[in-house]
Short mmCIF file of C-alpha atoms in Angstrom, two decimals:
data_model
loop_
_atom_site.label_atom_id
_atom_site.label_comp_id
_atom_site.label_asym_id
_atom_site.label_seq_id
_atom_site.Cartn_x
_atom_site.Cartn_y
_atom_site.Cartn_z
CA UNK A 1 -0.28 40.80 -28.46
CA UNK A 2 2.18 41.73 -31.39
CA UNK A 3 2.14 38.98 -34.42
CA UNK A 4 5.01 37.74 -33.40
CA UNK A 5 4.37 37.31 -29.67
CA UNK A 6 1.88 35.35 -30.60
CA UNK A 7 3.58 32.97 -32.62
CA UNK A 8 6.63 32.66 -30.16
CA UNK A 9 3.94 31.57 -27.56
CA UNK A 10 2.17 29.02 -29.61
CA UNK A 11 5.36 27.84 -30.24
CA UNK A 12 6.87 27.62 -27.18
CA UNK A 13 3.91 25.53 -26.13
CA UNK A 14 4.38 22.96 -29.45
CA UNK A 15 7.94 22.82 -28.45
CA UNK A 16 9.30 22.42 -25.26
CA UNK A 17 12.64 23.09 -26.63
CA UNK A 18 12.20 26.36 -28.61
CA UNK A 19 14.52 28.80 -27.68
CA UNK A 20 12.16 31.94 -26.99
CA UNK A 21 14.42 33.99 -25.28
CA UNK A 22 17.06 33.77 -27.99
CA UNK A 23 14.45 34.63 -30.77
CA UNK A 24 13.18 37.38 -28.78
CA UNK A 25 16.76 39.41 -27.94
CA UNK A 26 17.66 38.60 -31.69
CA UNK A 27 14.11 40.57 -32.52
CA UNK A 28 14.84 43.02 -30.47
CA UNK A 29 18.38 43.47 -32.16
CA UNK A 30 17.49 43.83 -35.66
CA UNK A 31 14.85 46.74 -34.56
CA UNK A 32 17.65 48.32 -33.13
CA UNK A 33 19.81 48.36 -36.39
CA UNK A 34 16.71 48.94 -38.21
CA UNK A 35 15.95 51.79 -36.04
CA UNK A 36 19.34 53.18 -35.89
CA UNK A 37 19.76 52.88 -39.92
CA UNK A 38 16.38 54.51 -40.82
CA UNK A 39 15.03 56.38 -37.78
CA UNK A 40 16.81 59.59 -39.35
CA UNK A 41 14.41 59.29 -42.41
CA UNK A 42 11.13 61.70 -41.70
CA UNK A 43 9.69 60.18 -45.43
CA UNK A 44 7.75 57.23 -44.16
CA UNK A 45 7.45 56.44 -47.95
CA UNK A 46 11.49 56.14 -48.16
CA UNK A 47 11.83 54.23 -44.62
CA UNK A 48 9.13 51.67 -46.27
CA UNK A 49 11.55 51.24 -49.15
CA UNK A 50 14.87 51.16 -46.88
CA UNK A 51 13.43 48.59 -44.34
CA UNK A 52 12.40 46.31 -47.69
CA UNK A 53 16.10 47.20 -48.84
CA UNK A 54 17.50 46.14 -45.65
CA UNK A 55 15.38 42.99 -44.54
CA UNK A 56 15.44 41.62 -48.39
CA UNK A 57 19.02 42.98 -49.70
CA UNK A 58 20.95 43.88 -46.98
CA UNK A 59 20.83 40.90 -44.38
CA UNK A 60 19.52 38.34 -47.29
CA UNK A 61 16.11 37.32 -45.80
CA UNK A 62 14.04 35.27 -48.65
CA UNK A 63 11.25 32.64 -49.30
CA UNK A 64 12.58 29.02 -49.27
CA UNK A 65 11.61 27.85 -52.60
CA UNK A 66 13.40 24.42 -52.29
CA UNK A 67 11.93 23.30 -49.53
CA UNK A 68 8.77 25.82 -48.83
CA UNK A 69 6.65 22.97 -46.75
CA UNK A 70 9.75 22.31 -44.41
CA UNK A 71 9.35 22.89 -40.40
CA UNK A 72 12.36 25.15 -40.75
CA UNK A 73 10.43 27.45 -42.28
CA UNK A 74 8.05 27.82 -40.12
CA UNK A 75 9.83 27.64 -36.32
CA UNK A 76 11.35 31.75 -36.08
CA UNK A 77 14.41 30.24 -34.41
CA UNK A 78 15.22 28.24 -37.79
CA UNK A 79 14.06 31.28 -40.00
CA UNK A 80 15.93 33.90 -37.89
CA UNK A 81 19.17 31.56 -38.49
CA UNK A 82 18.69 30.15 -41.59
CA UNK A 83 17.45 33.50 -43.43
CA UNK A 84 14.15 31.70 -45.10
CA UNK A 85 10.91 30.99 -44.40
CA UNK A 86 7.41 31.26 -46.06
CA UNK A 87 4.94 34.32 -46.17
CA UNK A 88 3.92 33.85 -42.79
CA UNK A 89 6.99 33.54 -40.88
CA UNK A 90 8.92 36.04 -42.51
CA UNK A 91 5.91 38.99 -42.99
CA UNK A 92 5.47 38.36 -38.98
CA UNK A 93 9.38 39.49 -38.30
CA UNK A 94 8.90 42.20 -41.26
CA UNK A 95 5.60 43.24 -39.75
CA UNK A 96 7.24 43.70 -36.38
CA UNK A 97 10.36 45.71 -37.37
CA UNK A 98 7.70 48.13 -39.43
CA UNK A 99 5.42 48.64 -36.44
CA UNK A 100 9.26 49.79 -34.46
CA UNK A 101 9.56 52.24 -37.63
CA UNK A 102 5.67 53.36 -36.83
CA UNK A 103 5.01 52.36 -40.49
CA UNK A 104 1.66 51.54 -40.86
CA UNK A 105 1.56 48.33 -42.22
CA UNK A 106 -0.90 45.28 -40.99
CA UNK A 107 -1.82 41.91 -41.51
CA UNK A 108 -3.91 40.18 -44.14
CA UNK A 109 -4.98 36.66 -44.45
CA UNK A 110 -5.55 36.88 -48.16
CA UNK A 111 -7.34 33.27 -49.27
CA UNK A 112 -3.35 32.20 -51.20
CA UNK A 113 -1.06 33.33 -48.72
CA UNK A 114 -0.59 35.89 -45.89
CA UNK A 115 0.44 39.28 -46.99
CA UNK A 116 1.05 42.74 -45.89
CA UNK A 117 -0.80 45.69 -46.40
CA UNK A 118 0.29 49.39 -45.92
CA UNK A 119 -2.41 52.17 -45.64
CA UNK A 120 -1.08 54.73 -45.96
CA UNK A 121 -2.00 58.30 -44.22
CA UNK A 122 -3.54 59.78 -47.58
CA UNK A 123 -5.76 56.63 -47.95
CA UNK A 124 -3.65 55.26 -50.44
CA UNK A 125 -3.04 51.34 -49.70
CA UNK A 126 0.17 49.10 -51.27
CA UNK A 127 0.21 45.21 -51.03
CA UNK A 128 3.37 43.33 -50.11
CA UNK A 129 4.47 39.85 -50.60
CA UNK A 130 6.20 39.18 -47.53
CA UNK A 131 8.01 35.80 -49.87
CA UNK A 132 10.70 38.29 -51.59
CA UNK A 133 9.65 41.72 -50.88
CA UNK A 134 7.64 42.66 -53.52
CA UNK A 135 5.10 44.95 -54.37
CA UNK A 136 1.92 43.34 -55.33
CA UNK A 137 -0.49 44.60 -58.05
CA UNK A 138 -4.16 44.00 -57.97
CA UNK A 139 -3.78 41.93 -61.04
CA UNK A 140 -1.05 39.68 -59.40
CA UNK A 141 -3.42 39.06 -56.60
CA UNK A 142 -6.96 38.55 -58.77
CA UNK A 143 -4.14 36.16 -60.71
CA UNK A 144 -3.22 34.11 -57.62
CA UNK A 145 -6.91 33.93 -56.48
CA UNK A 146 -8.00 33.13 -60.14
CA UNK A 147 -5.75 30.09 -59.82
CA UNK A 148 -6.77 29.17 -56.56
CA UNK A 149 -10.45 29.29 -57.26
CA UNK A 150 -11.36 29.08 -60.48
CA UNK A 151 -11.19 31.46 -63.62
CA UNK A 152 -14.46 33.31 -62.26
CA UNK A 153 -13.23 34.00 -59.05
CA UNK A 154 -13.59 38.12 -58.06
CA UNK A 155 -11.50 39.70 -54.87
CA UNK A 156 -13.75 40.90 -52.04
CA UNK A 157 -13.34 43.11 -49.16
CA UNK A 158 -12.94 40.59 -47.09
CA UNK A 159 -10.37 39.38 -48.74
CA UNK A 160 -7.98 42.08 -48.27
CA UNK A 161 -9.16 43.10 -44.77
CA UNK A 162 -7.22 43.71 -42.15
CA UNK A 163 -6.70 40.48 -40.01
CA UNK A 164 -6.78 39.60 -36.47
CA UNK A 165 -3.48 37.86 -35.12
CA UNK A 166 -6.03 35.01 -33.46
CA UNK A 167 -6.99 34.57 -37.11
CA UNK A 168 -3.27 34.52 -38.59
CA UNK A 169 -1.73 32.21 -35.66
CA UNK A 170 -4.68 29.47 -36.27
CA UNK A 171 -3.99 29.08 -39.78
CA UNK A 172 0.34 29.44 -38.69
CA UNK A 173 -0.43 26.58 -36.69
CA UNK A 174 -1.90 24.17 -39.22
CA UNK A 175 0.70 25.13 -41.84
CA UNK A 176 3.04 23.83 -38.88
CA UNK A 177 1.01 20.42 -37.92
CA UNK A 178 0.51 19.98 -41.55
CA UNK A 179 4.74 20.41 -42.08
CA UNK A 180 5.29 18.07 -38.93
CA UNK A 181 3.16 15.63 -40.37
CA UNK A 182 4.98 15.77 -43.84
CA UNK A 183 8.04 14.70 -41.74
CA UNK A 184 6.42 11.99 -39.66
CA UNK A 185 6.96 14.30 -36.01
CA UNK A 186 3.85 12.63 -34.99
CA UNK A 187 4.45 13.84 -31.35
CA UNK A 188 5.04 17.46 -32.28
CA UNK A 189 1.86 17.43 -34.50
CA UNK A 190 -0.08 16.12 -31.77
CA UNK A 191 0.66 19.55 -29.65
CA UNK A 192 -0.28 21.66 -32.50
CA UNK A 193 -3.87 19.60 -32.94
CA UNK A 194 -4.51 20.07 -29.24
CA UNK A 195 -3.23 23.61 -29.12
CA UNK A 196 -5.43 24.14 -32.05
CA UNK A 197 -8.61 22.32 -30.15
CA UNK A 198 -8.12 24.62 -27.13
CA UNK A 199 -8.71 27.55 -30.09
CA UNK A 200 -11.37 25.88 -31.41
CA UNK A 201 -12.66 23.28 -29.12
CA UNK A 202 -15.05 20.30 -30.83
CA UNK A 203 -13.83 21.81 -34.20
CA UNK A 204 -14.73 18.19 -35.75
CA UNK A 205 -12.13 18.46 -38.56
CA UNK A 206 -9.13 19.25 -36.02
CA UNK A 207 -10.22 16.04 -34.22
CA UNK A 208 -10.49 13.90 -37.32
CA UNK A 209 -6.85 15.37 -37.81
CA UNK A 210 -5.94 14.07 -34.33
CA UNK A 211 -7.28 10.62 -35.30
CA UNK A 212 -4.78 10.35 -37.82
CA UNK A 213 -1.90 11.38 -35.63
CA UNK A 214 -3.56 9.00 -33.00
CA UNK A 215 -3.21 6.38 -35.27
CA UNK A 216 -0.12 6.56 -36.80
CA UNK A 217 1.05 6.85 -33.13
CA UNK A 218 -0.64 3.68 -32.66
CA UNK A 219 -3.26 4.87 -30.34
CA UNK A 220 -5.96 3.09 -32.22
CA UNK A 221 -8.67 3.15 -30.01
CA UNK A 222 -8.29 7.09 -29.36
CA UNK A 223 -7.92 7.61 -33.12
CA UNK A 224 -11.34 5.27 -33.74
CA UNK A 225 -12.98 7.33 -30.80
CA UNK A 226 -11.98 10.53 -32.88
CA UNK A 227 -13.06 9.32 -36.38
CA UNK A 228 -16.47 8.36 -34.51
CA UNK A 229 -16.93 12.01 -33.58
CA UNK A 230 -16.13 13.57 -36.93
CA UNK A 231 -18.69 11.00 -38.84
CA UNK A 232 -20.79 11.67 -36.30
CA UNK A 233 -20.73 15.51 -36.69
CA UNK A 234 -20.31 15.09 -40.72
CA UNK A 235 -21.82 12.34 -41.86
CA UNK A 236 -22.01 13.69 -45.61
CA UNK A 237 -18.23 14.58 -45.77
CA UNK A 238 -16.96 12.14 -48.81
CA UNK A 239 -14.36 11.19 -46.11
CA UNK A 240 -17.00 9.75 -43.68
CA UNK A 241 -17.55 6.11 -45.52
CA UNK A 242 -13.85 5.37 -45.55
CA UNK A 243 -13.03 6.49 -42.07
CA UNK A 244 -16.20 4.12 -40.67
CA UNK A 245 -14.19 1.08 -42.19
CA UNK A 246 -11.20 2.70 -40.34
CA UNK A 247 -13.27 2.61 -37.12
CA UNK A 248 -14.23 -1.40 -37.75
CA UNK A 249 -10.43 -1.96 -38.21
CA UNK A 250 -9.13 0.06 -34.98
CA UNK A 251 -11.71 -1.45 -33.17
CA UNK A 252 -10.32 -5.03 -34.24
CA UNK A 253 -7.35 -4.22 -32.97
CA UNK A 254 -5.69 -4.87 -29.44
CA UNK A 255 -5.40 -2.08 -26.39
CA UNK A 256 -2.69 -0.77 -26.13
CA UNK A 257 -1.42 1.40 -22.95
CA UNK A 258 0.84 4.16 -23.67
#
């Protein structure tokens, strides 16, 4: 399914509450205006720039740089009203207006952030940072992955491939646990670890994740079950010594029945 799809249904099943239907008939309204407002143009060059024109200019969409790690950027319901989000959540509404415009721009999970990529019919290809809009350079992206990885760090081919949504919505989902954790929603991040186990079952760093939320939800003997499996499954992680004397202490403590 579409990018989008996707992330409404992974969603929907972290939230109980999200309002799919609303995010999908306001999707469906912008590629109306989108399509009515640029349909006309045969350059698909000039309908490129328009749609950037109209998502970024005209109806204000932009990255939240105040509060980039917040939930609200990361739910479409809050982005769709709100008019932020982060590269994921706002190149996944861009992406889907462009594929209404048959533009032929994809997905890539570059090793920073996501970002768009346009290939164009000649074989030329354009990189877009889905933040603000933007063009991005070659240098601008060896710059970003520079400072991610270290001054000797060279772009590959696989960094700039073409990604599959299944690819994009696993790491959209631990942006979101990791953004429900930062807020303390230990109930919500719990869906998003076991959605994410169902992806990836036995993944052992998901379930040492889910041993945290366990515990902070006071489900200690769950969370010292969980921690067993991960130093079990990595026993030369750094983490492993410190989470055994978080076993011995969860073990100490009481049952509790939730």
């Amino acid at each position: 399914m579409p990018l989008v799809e996707g992330a409404l249904a992974m969603t929907a099943l972290t939230d109980p509450a999200f309002p799919k239907g609303w995010v999908q008939i306001q999707l469906e309204r912008m590629a109306k205006e989108a399509e009515h407002a640029l349909m006309d143009e045969p350059n698909p060059h000039v309908r490129l720039d328009g749609l950037i024109r109209l998502f970024y200019r005209e109806w204000g969409f932009e990255g939240d740089e105040q509060q980039y790690f917040s939930s609200d950027n990361i739910y479409l319901d809050k982005v769709l009203d709100r008019k932020r989000g982060i590269p994921v959540s706002l190149g996944a509404i861009f992406l889907y207006l462009a594929n209404h415009l048959d533009l032929p721009v994809s997905s890539v999970g570059f090793p920073t952030q996501f970002i768009l990529k346009v290939t164009w019919y000649q074989g030329e290809v354009q990189y877009i940072n889905p933040f603000d809009g933007e063009f991005l350079s070659m240098r601008t992206l060896r710059g970003w992955l520079k400072g991610a990885k270290g001054p000797f760090a060279q772009i590959g081919d696989a960094d700039l491939a073409n990604a599959t949504n299944s690819d994009i919505i696993k790491r959209w989902l631990t942006v979101m646990k990791s953004a429900l954790l930062r807020e303390e929603q230990y109930t919500d991040a719990l869906r998003c670890s076991d959605l994410a186990l169902k992806m990836q079952p036995d993944d052992p760093h998901e379930i040492r994740d889910r041993g945290y939320i366990y515990q902070k939800l006071d489900c200690s003997h769950a969370a010292a079950s969980d921690y067993s499996y991960f130093i079990e499954q990595c026993p030369e992680d750094p983490a492993a010594e410190l989470l055994k004397l978080q076993v011995a202490a969860l073990n100490e403590e009481p049952l509790t029945l939730h």
